[in-house]
Amino acid sequence: MLTLSILAKMSSAAIAAGITACLTYGQYNVASGPNGSGLMPPASVLHSNARPEAVLDPLAEMADAFATLKQERAKADRNRAMVDWLTSLQTRFTVQRLETGLVYKVRYAPAGNAGAVLEDLVAVPYGTELPFAVSLHAAEDGAVRIEGLSCRGQENLGRVDAAAGDEAAQAAAMAEAEAYLRTPDPADPGLPADCLTVRLKRS
């Protein structure tokens, strides 16, 4: 059974520890509660817009940090897969830099039989979001079919008749790439880094 003198000594030790922490760590807060305990920096250290009196949740801050780290790692792996794909190409490509990301343009052929891939436009956001490709396919009667490719599948984006000309098809594809970069799909670290480029391997 704890005596009054022992309790007093324990209280004094706790107060002394708190004073030492304040003197040693300056603005750092001594946090304790159901989420754990320890020394936490003021909220403004981690969040520049936070109020000085704001209290941080250590577990939440740690979870956010790990999530950010995971997304940045996924972005690095995605970029590496993109470089590997570009270096494997047997044809030249160009890059167009926009405010929202990069668009790689790979021209395979000016024309071809129905179903042949004529050009790929690959939109890569600057952030951690997923890339997206717009492909031009030769269709019947000289028309061009526009297809969208993502890590999760493909979709038909339209068709440009032969009478409109080759430049019209390229302009339509570029418009689709720009539209995607304005609202890209969020990052998904659970997907393979080459989830898009594996779909762009043209024989």
mmCIF file of C-alpha atoms in Angstrom:
data_model
loop_
_atom_site.group_PDB
_atom_site.id
_atom_site.type_symbol
_atom_site.label_atom_id
_atom_site.label_comp_id
_atom_site.label_asym_id
_atom_site.label_seq_id
_atom_site.Cartn_x
_atom_site.Cartn_y
_atom_site.Cartn_z
ATOM 1 C CA MET A 1 0.000 0.000 0.000
ATOM 2 C CA LEU A 2 1.358 3.426 -0.988
ATOM 3 C CA THR A 3 1.943 5.744 1.934
ATOM 4 C CA LEU A 4 1.373 9.474 1.852
ATOM 5 C CA SER A 5 5.116 10.164 1.861
ATOM 6 C CA ILE A 6 5.702 7.886 -1.156
ATOM 7 C CA LEU A 7 2.877 9.558 -3.078
ATOM 8 C CA ALA A 8 4.350 12.951 -2.274
ATOM 9 C CA LYS A 9 7.749 11.868 -3.568
ATOM 10 C CA MET A 10 6.179 10.523 -6.775
ATOM 11 C CA SER A 11 4.289 13.785 -7.321
ATOM 12 C CA SER A 12 7.457 15.788 -6.761
ATOM 13 C CA ALA A 13 9.321 13.614 -9.257
ATOM 14 C CA ALA A 14 6.602 14.117 -11.875
ATOM 15 C CA ILE A 15 6.661 17.888 -11.376
ATOM 16 C CA ALA A 16 10.454 17.929 -11.582
ATOM 17 C CA ALA A 17 10.361 15.920 -14.808
ATOM 18 C CA GLY A 18 7.866 18.342 -16.298
ATOM 19 C CA ILE A 19 9.968 21.368 -15.345
ATOM 20 C CA THR A 20 13.110 19.721 -16.752
ATOM 21 C CA ALA A 21 11.324 18.972 -20.011
ATOM 22 C CA CYS A 22 10.125 22.553 -20.334
ATOM 23 C CA LEU A 23 13.611 23.938 -19.651
ATOM 24 C CA THR A 24 15.299 21.461 -21.976
ATOM 25 C CA TYR A 25 12.890 21.512 -24.900
ATOM 26 C CA GLY A 26 11.621 25.080 -24.747
ATOM 27 C CA GLN A 27 8.275 25.241 -26.544
ATOM 28 C CA TYR A 28 7.794 21.484 -26.658
ATOM 29 C CA ASN A 29 4.667 20.172 -24.967
ATOM 30 C CA VAL A 30 4.462 17.247 -22.598
ATOM 31 C CA ALA A 31 1.602 15.232 -24.079
ATOM 32 C CA SER A 32 -0.179 12.462 -22.240
ATOM 33 C CA GLY A 33 -3.497 10.749 -22.505
ATOM 34 C CA PRO A 34 -5.225 7.751 -24.061
ATOM 35 C CA ASN A 35 -3.130 8.083 -27.244
ATOM 36 C CA GLY A 36 0.156 7.767 -25.397
ATOM 37 C CA SER A 37 2.580 10.213 -23.887
ATOM 38 C CA GLY A 38 5.800 11.972 -24.743
ATOM 39 C CA LEU A 39 7.254 15.257 -25.893
ATOM 40 C CA MET A 40 5.560 16.793 -28.925
ATOM 41 C CA PRO A 41 6.677 19.945 -30.767
ATOM 42 C CA PRO A 42 4.247 22.856 -31.036
ATOM 43 C CA ALA A 43 1.700 22.432 -33.811
ATOM 44 C CA SER A 44 3.291 25.249 -35.842
ATOM 45 C CA VAL A 45 6.444 23.151 -36.316
ATOM 46 C CA LEU A 46 4.562 20.570 -38.369
ATOM 47 C CA HIS A 47 1.770 22.792 -39.692
ATOM 48 C CA SER A 48 2.717 26.390 -40.463
ATOM 49 C CA ASN A 49 -0.905 27.581 -40.380
ATOM 50 C CA ALA A 50 -1.770 25.918 -37.077
ATOM 51 C CA ARG A 51 -2.715 27.977 -34.035
ATOM 52 C CA PRO A 52 0.005 28.105 -31.345
ATOM 53 C CA GLU A 53 -2.343 26.540 -28.788
ATOM 54 C CA ALA A 54 -3.334 23.652 -31.068
ATOM 55 C CA VAL A 55 -2.654 20.178 -29.657
ATOM 56 C CA LEU A 56 -1.264 17.473 -31.921
ATOM 57 C CA ASP A 57 -2.317 13.842 -31.940
ATOM 58 C CA PRO A 58 0.975 11.872 -32.055
ATOM 59 C CA LEU A 59 -0.572 8.775 -33.632
ATOM 60 C CA ALA A 60 -2.418 10.784 -36.279
ATOM 61 C CA GLU A 61 0.729 12.732 -37.159
ATOM 62 C CA MET A 62 2.697 9.502 -37.474
ATOM 63 C CA ALA A 63 0.009 7.930 -39.678
ATOM 64 C CA ASP A 64 -0.030 10.993 -41.955
ATOM 65 C CA ALA A 65 3.757 10.924 -42.235
ATOM 66 C CA PHE A 66 3.783 7.246 -43.191
ATOM 67 C CA ALA A 67 0.997 7.771 -45.752
ATOM 68 C CA THR A 68 2.910 10.655 -47.348
ATOM 69 C CA LEU A 69 6.118 8.620 -47.416
ATOM 70 C CA LYS A 70 4.300 5.706 -49.042
ATOM 71 C CA GLN A 71 2.840 7.947 -51.752
ATOM 72 C CA GLU A 72 6.219 9.547 -52.475
ATOM 73 C CA ARG A 73 7.781 6.097 -52.794
ATOM 74 C CA ALA A 74 5.001 5.054 -55.188
ATOM 75 C CA LYS A 75 5.636 8.220 -57.239
ATOM 76 C CA ALA A 76 9.368 7.454 -57.473
ATOM 77 C CA ASP A 77 8.622 3.889 -58.588
ATOM 78 C CA ARG A 78 6.084 5.201 -61.128
ATOM 79 C CA ASN A 79 8.622 7.621 -62.584
ATOM 80 C CA ARG A 80 11.222 4.858 -62.803
ATOM 81 C CA ALA A 81 8.759 2.650 -64.694
ATOM 82 C CA MET A 82 8.027 5.555 -67.050
ATOM 83 C CA VAL A 83 11.736 6.056 -67.768
ATOM 84 C CA ASP A 84 12.174 2.327 -68.413
ATOM 85 C CA TRP A 85 9.295 2.428 -70.904
ATOM 86 C CA LEU A 86 10.638 5.494 -72.702
ATOM 87 C CA THR A 87 14.118 4.006 -73.057
ATOM 88 C CA SER A 88 12.626 0.814 -74.488
ATOM 89 C CA LEU A 89 10.903 2.645 -77.349
ATOM 90 C CA GLN A 90 12.072 1.978 -80.876
ATOM 91 C CA THR A 91 10.928 5.409 -82.029
ATOM 92 C CA ARG A 92 11.493 9.007 -80.992
ATOM 93 C CA PHE A 93 9.239 10.920 -78.633
ATOM 94 C CA THR A 94 8.676 14.512 -77.587
ATOM 95 C CA VAL A 95 7.732 16.046 -74.237
ATOM 96 C CA GLN A 96 5.356 18.943 -73.650
ATOM 97 C CA ARG A 97 5.481 20.642 -70.265
ATOM 98 C CA LEU A 98 2.237 22.050 -68.875
ATOM 99 C CA GLU A 99 1.440 23.738 -65.563
ATOM 100 C CA THR A 100 -0.223 20.550 -64.343
ATOM 101 C CA GLY A 101 2.210 17.919 -65.603
ATOM 102 C CA LEU A 102 4.089 16.451 -68.558
ATOM 103 C CA VAL A 103 2.707 14.950 -71.760
ATOM 104 C CA TYR A 104 4.936 12.471 -73.591
ATOM 105 C CA LYS A 105 4.045 12.121 -77.284
ATOM 106 C CA VAL A 106 5.123 8.938 -79.043
ATOM 107 C CA ARG A 107 4.394 8.787 -82.769
ATOM 108 C CA TYR A 108 4.537 5.277 -84.235
ATOM 109 C CA ALA A 109 3.174 5.786 -87.753
ATOM 110 C CA PRO A 110 1.246 8.428 -89.719
ATOM 111 C CA ALA A 111 -1.257 5.804 -90.879
ATOM 112 C CA GLY A 112 -1.987 2.098 -90.655
ATOM 113 C CA ASN A 113 -4.506 -0.675 -90.992
ATOM 114 C CA ALA A 114 -7.631 -0.597 -88.847
ATOM 115 C CA GLY A 115 -6.694 -1.218 -85.214
ATOM 116 C CA ALA A 116 -3.067 -0.118 -85.533
ATOM 117 C CA VAL A 117 -1.781 2.279 -82.858
ATOM 118 C CA LEU A 118 -0.671 5.536 -84.455
ATOM 119 C CA GLU A 119 0.319 7.584 -81.420
ATOM 120 C CA ASP A 120 0.363 7.555 -77.608
ATOM 121 C CA LEU A 121 0.076 10.681 -75.482
ATOM 122 C CA VAL A 122 1.009 9.893 -71.881
ATOM 123 C CA ALA A 123 -0.039 12.438 -69.247
ATOM 124 C CA VAL A 124 2.074 12.356 -66.071
ATOM 125 C CA PRO A 125 1.049 14.653 -63.178
ATOM 126 C CA TYR A 126 3.746 16.476 -61.222
ATOM 127 C CA GLY A 127 2.297 15.151 -57.979
ATOM 128 C CA THR A 128 1.742 11.622 -56.731
ATOM 129 C CA GLU A 129 -1.386 11.052 -58.848
ATOM 130 C CA LEU A 130 -1.641 8.285 -61.427
ATOM 131 C CA PRO A 131 -0.613 8.725 -65.090
ATOM 132 C CA PHE A 132 -3.015 8.382 -68.014
ATOM 133 C CA ALA A 133 -2.565 7.674 -71.723
ATOM 134 C CA VAL A 134 -4.539 8.788 -74.763
ATOM 135 C CA SER A 135 -3.996 6.532 -77.770
ATOM 136 C CA LEU A 136 -4.825 7.164 -81.410
ATOM 137 C CA HIS A 137 -5.881 4.052 -83.345
ATOM 138 C CA ALA A 138 -6.423 3.743 -87.076
ATOM 139 C CA ALA A 139 -10.069 2.999 -87.893
ATOM 140 C CA GLU A 140 -12.042 2.169 -91.011
ATOM 141 C CA ASP A 141 -12.183 4.628 -93.923
ATOM 142 C CA GLY A 142 -9.149 6.543 -92.683
ATOM 143 C CA ALA A 143 -10.813 7.678 -89.464
ATOM 144 C CA VAL A 144 -8.997 7.760 -86.110
ATOM 145 C CA ARG A 145 -10.367 6.278 -82.896
ATOM 146 C CA ILE A 146 -9.322 7.889 -79.595
ATOM 147 C CA GLU A 147 -8.893 5.581 -76.613
ATOM 148 C CA GLY A 148 -8.075 6.348 -72.986
ATOM 149 C CA LEU A 149 -5.839 4.004 -70.992
ATOM 150 C CA SER A 150 -5.467 4.061 -67.220
ATOM 151 C CA CYS A 151 -4.133 1.729 -64.555
ATOM 152 C CA ARG A 152 -7.648 0.390 -64.094
ATOM 153 C CA GLY A 153 -8.771 -0.132 -67.684
ATOM 154 C CA GLN A 154 -9.574 1.545 -70.966
ATOM 155 C CA GLU A 155 -12.351 3.670 -72.409
ATOM 156 C CA ASN A 156 -13.464 4.940 -75.791
ATOM 157 C CA LEU A 157 -13.024 8.722 -75.950
ATOM 158 C CA GLY A 158 -14.316 9.377 -79.450
ATOM 159 C CA ARG A 159 -13.625 9.233 -83.159
ATOM 160 C CA VAL A 160 -12.300 11.725 -85.684
ATOM 161 C CA ASP A 161 -13.316 11.306 -89.325
ATOM 162 C CA ALA A 162 -10.700 11.276 -92.059
ATOM 163 C CA ALA A 163 -12.132 14.478 -93.528
ATOM 164 C CA ALA A 164 -11.132 16.369 -90.358
ATOM 165 C CA GLY A 165 -7.474 15.577 -90.951
ATOM 166 C CA ASP A 166 -4.629 14.158 -88.883
ATOM 167 C CA GLU A 167 -4.081 17.381 -86.936
ATOM 168 C CA ALA A 168 -7.671 17.317 -85.681
ATOM 169 C CA ALA A 169 -7.150 13.868 -84.162
ATOM 170 C CA GLN A 170 -3.928 14.962 -82.473
ATOM 171 C CA ALA A 171 -5.588 18.105 -81.119
ATOM 172 C CA ALA A 172 -8.474 16.058 -79.722
ATOM 173 C CA ALA A 173 -6.048 13.658 -78.033
ATOM 174 C CA MET A 174 -4.066 16.532 -76.522
ATOM 175 C CA ALA A 175 -7.266 18.087 -75.197
ATOM 176 C CA GLU A 176 -8.077 14.800 -73.438
ATOM 177 C CA ALA A 177 -4.592 14.650 -71.896
ATOM 178 C CA GLU A 178 -4.845 18.238 -70.641
ATOM 179 C CA ALA A 179 -8.300 17.594 -69.197
ATOM 180 C CA TYR A 180 -6.992 14.581 -67.296
ATOM 181 C CA LEU A 181 -4.073 16.503 -65.806
ATOM 182 C CA ARG A 182 -6.482 19.084 -64.401
ATOM 183 C CA THR A 183 -8.262 16.368 -62.368
ATOM 184 C CA PRO A 184 -5.995 13.293 -62.257
ATOM 185 C CA ASP A 185 -6.832 10.038 -60.505
ATOM 186 C CA PRO A 186 -5.502 9.932 -56.927
ATOM 187 C CA ALA A 187 -2.428 7.893 -56.109
ATOM 188 C CA ASP A 188 -2.890 4.248 -55.195
ATOM 189 C CA PRO A 189 0.261 2.708 -53.642
ATOM 190 C CA GLY A 190 -1.435 -0.682 -53.916
ATOM 191 C CA LEU A 191 -1.120 -0.661 -57.718
ATOM 192 C CA PRO A 192 2.063 -1.835 -59.488
ATOM 193 C CA ALA A 193 4.428 0.960 -60.535
ATOM 194 C CA ASP A 194 4.136 -0.112 -64.186
ATOM 195 C CA CYS A 195 0.342 -0.461 -64.115
ATOM 196 C CA LEU A 196 0.071 1.913 -67.098
ATOM 197 C CA THR A 197 3.315 1.398 -68.998
ATOM 198 C CA VAL A 198 2.710 -2.349 -69.199
ATOM 199 C CA ARG A 199 -0.355 -1.497 -71.308
ATOM 200 C CA LEU A 200 1.757 0.681 -73.594
ATOM 201 C CA LYS A 201 4.158 -2.000 -74.789
ATOM 202 C CA ARG A 202 3.540 -1.933 -78.537
ATOM 203 C CA SER A 203 4.794 -4.802 -80.670
#
